[in-house]
Amino acid sequence: MSGANANPFFHRAEQDSARLVIRGDWTLAHYPELRERIGQAGTAEARSADLSELGKLDTAGAQLLAELLGPDLLARLADSGESIGRTQSILLQRVARTIDQSPAQPQSQGSLAGDLLARIGDATLTFWRHLTDLLGFTGLVLAGLARNLFRPGRWRVTSLVAQVEVTGLNALPIVALLTFMVGAVVAFLGATILETFGATIYTVDLVAFSFLREFGVLLTAILLAGRTASAYTAQIGSMKANEEVDAIRALGLDPIELLVLPRVLAMLIALPILTIVAMFSGLLGGALVCILSLDISASMFLGTLQQNMDVQHFYIGMAKAPVFAFLIALIGCLEGFKVSGSAQSVGEHTTSSVVQSIFVVILVDALAALFFMEMGW
């Protein structure tokens, strides 16, 4: 055997140096030696190959043949089926097809600026996808509301009442306690600053202004975003994973009407009520601090509140509540329908719904504050 033919697995044909003759057993048992031989052979291109001397073949050997010959040449040899058995031909076809369809691995740019721009691009595309999904889902929900608005027979009253209890009544203690403590903290901070100027009486205005316009509705919305939006996503996501949503469609029912509308309406009812509770709890916390620490009596607190606070501040705070409620319910239900079917997917979309809800609530609140400031309200 000549030096050129010393390789026990393949060699170049004497008549044509671009033609490889494959021989021996290409199996997992010979994988280390095959890998070494292929590495020694280099990357010289082979235009054709002879498989007549090929012995045993398995998936590991077929993958190495694809690396040596290339998926295109291997596919042509497998399709021709010359000098190889049917089993080997099918195996080579599948390996060549798999390698040809596998996505190319992205090469590392090795540049911090390039990686940063790539991440920014991915984040922008993700944000745009979430925005379009939310707008489309909003249209579906509004269409469902319009269809059933004048059809009392299709209203899910029992489901609505149950969701109002879970969303509103059960959240009442935590909302009242949190806003009471935040009201006390705001009064303490305000008194600490205003005492320097001898204007502690204006602590009443600070607490009232902040809770009537911002803190009451904002804290309530953030609490429900973490508590209720996650519950909506987990409930609908579990139904999606268990194929219950598909069963609802198979029965000729509309999942939007059956699952989404009661939750959206319950949130629209519960959040404004909880906002009123949050406003009064925050004022109560601030009043308690004023009475116990600032020598401001209860009658003086109420008199200052009535004299300096216009009712429009209450209306502005309440006007935000239905908007926040609608957005929180939509995002929670939408993320539930995005669940793919695994427990991991349920957890990921539950986390996503909380993050998106809080982000949207704070964003809309900031835009509303700018709008009201420009309007002079």
PDB file of N, CA, C and O in Angstrom, residues 40-71:
ATOM      1  N   GLN A  40      -6.034  15.408  10.025  1.00  0.00           N
ATOM      2  CA  GLN A  40      -4.770  15.340   9.295  1.00  0.00           C
ATOM      3  C   GLN A  40      -4.966  15.555   7.805  1.00  0.00           C
ATOM      4  O   GLN A  40      -4.073  16.054   7.114  1.00  0.00           O
ATOM      5  N   ALA A  41      -6.126  15.174   7.264  1.00  0.00           N
ATOM      6  CA  ALA A  41      -6.363  15.276   5.824  1.00  0.00           C
ATOM      7  C   ALA A  41      -6.525  16.711   5.370  1.00  0.00           C
ATOM      8  O   ALA A  41      -6.387  17.014   4.184  1.00  0.00           O
ATOM      9  N   GLY A  42      -6.840  17.648   6.268  1.00  0.00           N
ATOM     10  CA  GLY A  42      -7.025  19.034   5.870  1.00  0.00           C
ATOM     11  C   GLY A  42      -8.414  19.263   5.305  1.00  0.00           C
ATOM     12  O   GLY A  42      -9.328  18.442   5.436  1.00  0.00           O
ATOM     13  N   THR A  43      -8.599  20.394   4.657  1.00  0.00           N
ATOM     14  CA  THR A  43      -9.911  20.808   4.152  1.00  0.00           C
ATOM     15  C   THR A  43      -9.952  20.878   2.636  1.00  0.00           C
ATOM     16  O   THR A  43     -10.724  21.640   2.065  1.00  0.00           O
ATOM     17  N   ALA A  44      -9.077  20.115   1.952  1.00  0.00           N
ATOM     18  CA  ALA A  44      -9.105  20.115   0.485  1.00  0.00           C
ATOM     19  C   ALA A  44     -10.458  19.613  -0.004  1.00  0.00           C
ATOM     20  O   ALA A  44     -10.975  18.605   0.475  1.00  0.00           O
ATOM     21  N   GLU A  45     -11.034  20.313  -0.979  1.00  0.00           N
ATOM     22  CA  GLU A  45     -12.394  20.022  -1.431  1.00  0.00           C
ATOM     23  C   GLU A  45     -12.430  18.734  -2.233  1.00  0.00           C
ATOM     24  O   GLU A  45     -11.570  18.468  -3.083  1.00  0.00           O
ATOM     25  N   ALA A  46     -13.445  17.908  -1.969  1.00  0.00           N
ATOM     26  CA  ALA A  46     -13.676  16.678  -2.730  1.00  0.00           C
ATOM     27  C   ALA A  46     -14.920  16.864  -3.575  1.00  0.00           C
ATOM     28  O   ALA A  46     -15.990  17.198  -3.071  1.00  0.00           O
ATOM     29  N   ARG A  47     -14.741  16.620  -4.898  1.00  0.00           N
ATOM     30  CA  ARG A  47     -15.877  16.806  -5.814  1.00  0.00           C
ATOM     31  C   ARG A  47     -16.737  15.553  -5.921  1.00  0.00           C
ATOM     32  O   ARG A  47     -17.887  15.623  -6.320  1.00  0.00           O
ATOM     33  N   SER A  48     -16.182  14.401  -5.600  1.00  0.00           N
ATOM     34  CA  SER A  48     -16.931  13.150  -5.669  1.00  0.00           C
ATOM     35  C   SER A  48     -16.330  12.176  -4.676  1.00  0.00           C
ATOM     36  O   SER A  48     -15.247  12.401  -4.119  1.00  0.00           O
ATOM     37  N   ALA A  49     -17.008  11.063  -4.464  1.00  0.00           N
ATOM     38  CA  ALA A  49     -16.544  10.055  -3.517  1.00  0.00           C
ATOM     39  C   ALA A  49     -17.066   8.694  -3.938  1.00  0.00           C
ATOM     40  O   ALA A  49     -18.086   8.567  -4.625  1.00  0.00           O
ATOM     41  N   ASP A  50     -16.352   7.664  -3.511  1.00  0.00           N
ATOM     42  CA  ASP A  50     -16.694   6.270  -3.789  1.00  0.00           C
ATOM     43  C   ASP A  50     -16.970   5.589  -2.460  1.00  0.00           C
ATOM     44  O   ASP A  50     -16.081   5.499  -1.597  1.00  0.00           O
ATOM     45  N   LEU A  51     -18.192   5.134  -2.274  1.00  0.00           N
ATOM     46  CA  LEU A  51     -18.601   4.503  -1.027  1.00  0.00           C
ATOM     47  C   LEU A  51     -18.686   2.987  -1.145  1.00  0.00           C
ATOM     48  O   LEU A  51     -19.237   2.328  -0.252  1.00  0.00           O
ATOM     49  N   SER A  52     -18.131   2.409  -2.234  1.00  0.00           N
ATOM     50  CA  SER A  52     -18.272   0.971  -2.454  1.00  0.00           C
ATOM     51  C   SER A  52     -17.531   0.151  -1.408  1.00  0.00           C
ATOM     52  O   SER A  52     -17.907  -0.988  -1.117  1.00  0.00           O
ATOM     53  N   GLU A  53     -16.483   0.706  -0.798  1.00  0.00           N
ATOM     54  CA  GLU A  53     -15.715  -0.023   0.201  1.00  0.00           C
ATOM     55  C   GLU A  53     -16.130   0.314   1.629  1.00  0.00           C
ATOM     56  O   GLU A  53     -15.470  -0.089   2.591  1.00  0.00           O
ATOM     57  N   LEU A  54     -17.240   1.096   1.775  1.00  0.00           N
ATOM     58  CA  LEU A  54     -17.715   1.467   3.105  1.00  0.00           C
ATOM     59  C   LEU A  54     -18.261   0.237   3.824  1.00  0.00           C
ATOM     60  O   LEU A  54     -19.054  -0.528   3.268  1.00  0.00           O
ATOM     61  N   GLY A  55     -17.815   0.060   5.100  1.00  0.00           N
ATOM     62  CA  GLY A  55     -18.281  -1.067   5.891  1.00  0.00           C
ATOM     63  C   GLY A  55     -19.484  -0.690   6.730  1.00  0.00           C
ATOM     64  O   GLY A  55     -20.496  -0.206   6.221  1.00  0.00           O
ATOM     65  N   LYS A  56     -19.370  -0.855   8.035  1.00  0.00           N
ATOM     66  CA  LYS A  56     -20.460  -0.515   8.935  1.00  0.00           C
ATOM     67  C   LYS A  56     -20.549   1.009   9.085  1.00  0.00           C
ATOM     68  O   LYS A  56     -19.551   1.715   8.989  1.00  0.00           O
ATOM     69  N   LEU A  57     -21.769   1.477   9.368  1.00  0.00           N
ATOM     70  CA  LEU A  57     -22.010   2.921   9.478  1.00  0.00           C
ATOM     71  C   LEU A  57     -23.046   3.171  10.560  1.00  0.00           C
ATOM     72  O   LEU A  57     -24.068   2.472  10.624  1.00  0.00           O
ATOM     73  N   ASP A  58     -22.782   4.163  11.433  1.00  0.00           N
ATOM     74  CA  ASP A  58     -23.779   4.622  12.397  1.00  0.00           C
ATOM     75  C   ASP A  58     -23.874   6.146  12.338  1.00  0.00           C
ATOM     76  O   ASP A  58     -23.247   6.783  11.475  1.00  0.00           O
ATOM     77  N   THR A  59     -24.649   6.734  13.241  1.00  0.00           N
ATOM     78  CA  THR A  59     -24.880   8.180  13.182  1.00  0.00           C
ATOM     79  C   THR A  59     -23.597   8.973  13.385  1.00  0.00           C
ATOM     80  O   THR A  59     -23.377   9.999  12.720  1.00  0.00           O
ATOM     81  N   ALA A  60     -22.738   8.520  14.313  1.00  0.00           N
ATOM     82  CA  ALA A  60     -21.480   9.227  14.539  1.00  0.00           C
ATOM     83  C   ALA A  60     -20.622   9.223  13.286  1.00  0.00           C
ATOM     84  O   ALA A  60     -20.038  10.240  12.891  1.00  0.00           O
ATOM     85  N   GLY A  61     -20.545   8.063  12.618  1.00  0.00           N
ATOM     86  CA  GLY A  61     -19.773   7.990  11.382  1.00  0.00           C
ATOM     87  C   GLY A  61     -20.374   8.811  10.267  1.00  0.00           C
ATOM     88  O   GLY A  61     -19.649   9.455   9.493  1.00  0.00           O
ATOM     89  N   ALA A  62     -21.712   8.826  10.184  1.00  0.00           N
ATOM     90  CA  ALA A  62     -22.372   9.631   9.150  1.00  0.00           C
ATOM     91  C   ALA A  62     -22.117  11.115   9.358  1.00  0.00           C
ATOM     92  O   ALA A  62     -21.915  11.874   8.402  1.00  0.00           O
ATOM     93  N   GLN A  63     -22.087  11.543  10.626  1.00  0.00           N
ATOM     94  CA  GLN A  63     -21.803  12.945  10.901  1.00  0.00           C
ATOM     95  C   GLN A  63     -20.371  13.318  10.487  1.00  0.00           C
ATOM     96  O   GLN A  63     -20.129  14.394   9.944  1.00  0.00           O
ATOM     97  N   LEU A  64     -19.443  12.418  10.716  1.00  0.00           N
ATOM     98  CA  LEU A  64     -18.065  12.670  10.288  1.00  0.00           C
ATOM     99  C   LEU A  64     -17.932  12.656   8.771  1.00  0.00           C
ATOM    100  O   LEU A  64     -17.157  13.426   8.196  1.00  0.00           O
ATOM    101  N   LEU A  65     -18.690  11.764   8.100  1.00  0.00           N
ATOM    102  CA  LEU A  65     -18.693  11.779   6.636  1.00  0.00           C
ATOM    103  C   LEU A  65     -19.228  13.106   6.111  1.00  0.00           C
ATOM    104  O   LEU A  65     -18.706  13.658   5.131  1.00  0.00           O
ATOM    105  N   ALA A  66     -20.259  13.630   6.744  1.00  0.00           N
ATOM    106  CA  ALA A  66     -20.792  14.929   6.324  1.00  0.00           C
ATOM    107  C   ALA A  66     -19.768  16.031   6.529  1.00  0.00           C
ATOM    108  O   ALA A  66     -19.659  16.963   5.726  1.00  0.00           O
ATOM    109  N   GLU A  67     -18.996  15.945   7.593  1.00  0.00           N
ATOM    110  CA  GLU A  67     -17.953  16.934   7.835  1.00  0.00           C
ATOM    111  C   GLU A  67     -16.848  16.828   6.788  1.00  0.00           C
ATOM    112  O   GLU A  67     -16.285  17.839   6.357  1.00  0.00           O
ATOM    113  N   LEU A  68     -16.520  15.588   6.382  1.00  0.00           N
ATOM    114  CA  LEU A  68     -15.437  15.377   5.417  1.00  0.00           C
ATOM    115  C   LEU A  68     -15.859  15.740   4.001  1.00  0.00           C
ATOM    116  O   LEU A  68     -15.112  16.408   3.271  1.00  0.00           O
ATOM    117  N   LEU A  69     -17.043  15.304   3.598  1.00  0.00           N
ATOM    118  CA  LEU A  69     -17.486  15.483   2.215  1.00  0.00           C
ATOM    119  C   LEU A  69     -18.348  16.724   2.022  1.00  0.00           C
ATOM    120  O   LEU A  69     -18.481  17.204   0.894  1.00  0.00           O
ATOM    121  N   GLY A  70     -18.958  17.214   3.079  1.00  0.00           N
ATOM    122  CA  GLY A  70     -19.905  18.315   2.944  1.00  0.00           C
ATOM    123  C   GLY A  70     -21.316  17.778   2.787  1.00  0.00           C
ATOM    124  O   GLY A  70     -21.531  16.710   2.188  1.00  0.00           O
ATOM    125  N   PRO A  71     -22.324  18.484   3.321  1.00  0.00           N
ATOM    126  CA  PRO A  71     -23.702  17.967   3.271  1.00  0.00           C
ATOM    127  C   PRO A  71     -24.250  17.838   1.856  1.00  0.00           C
ATOM    128  O   PRO A  71     -25.045  16.932   1.584  1.00  0.00           O
TER     129      PRO A  71
END
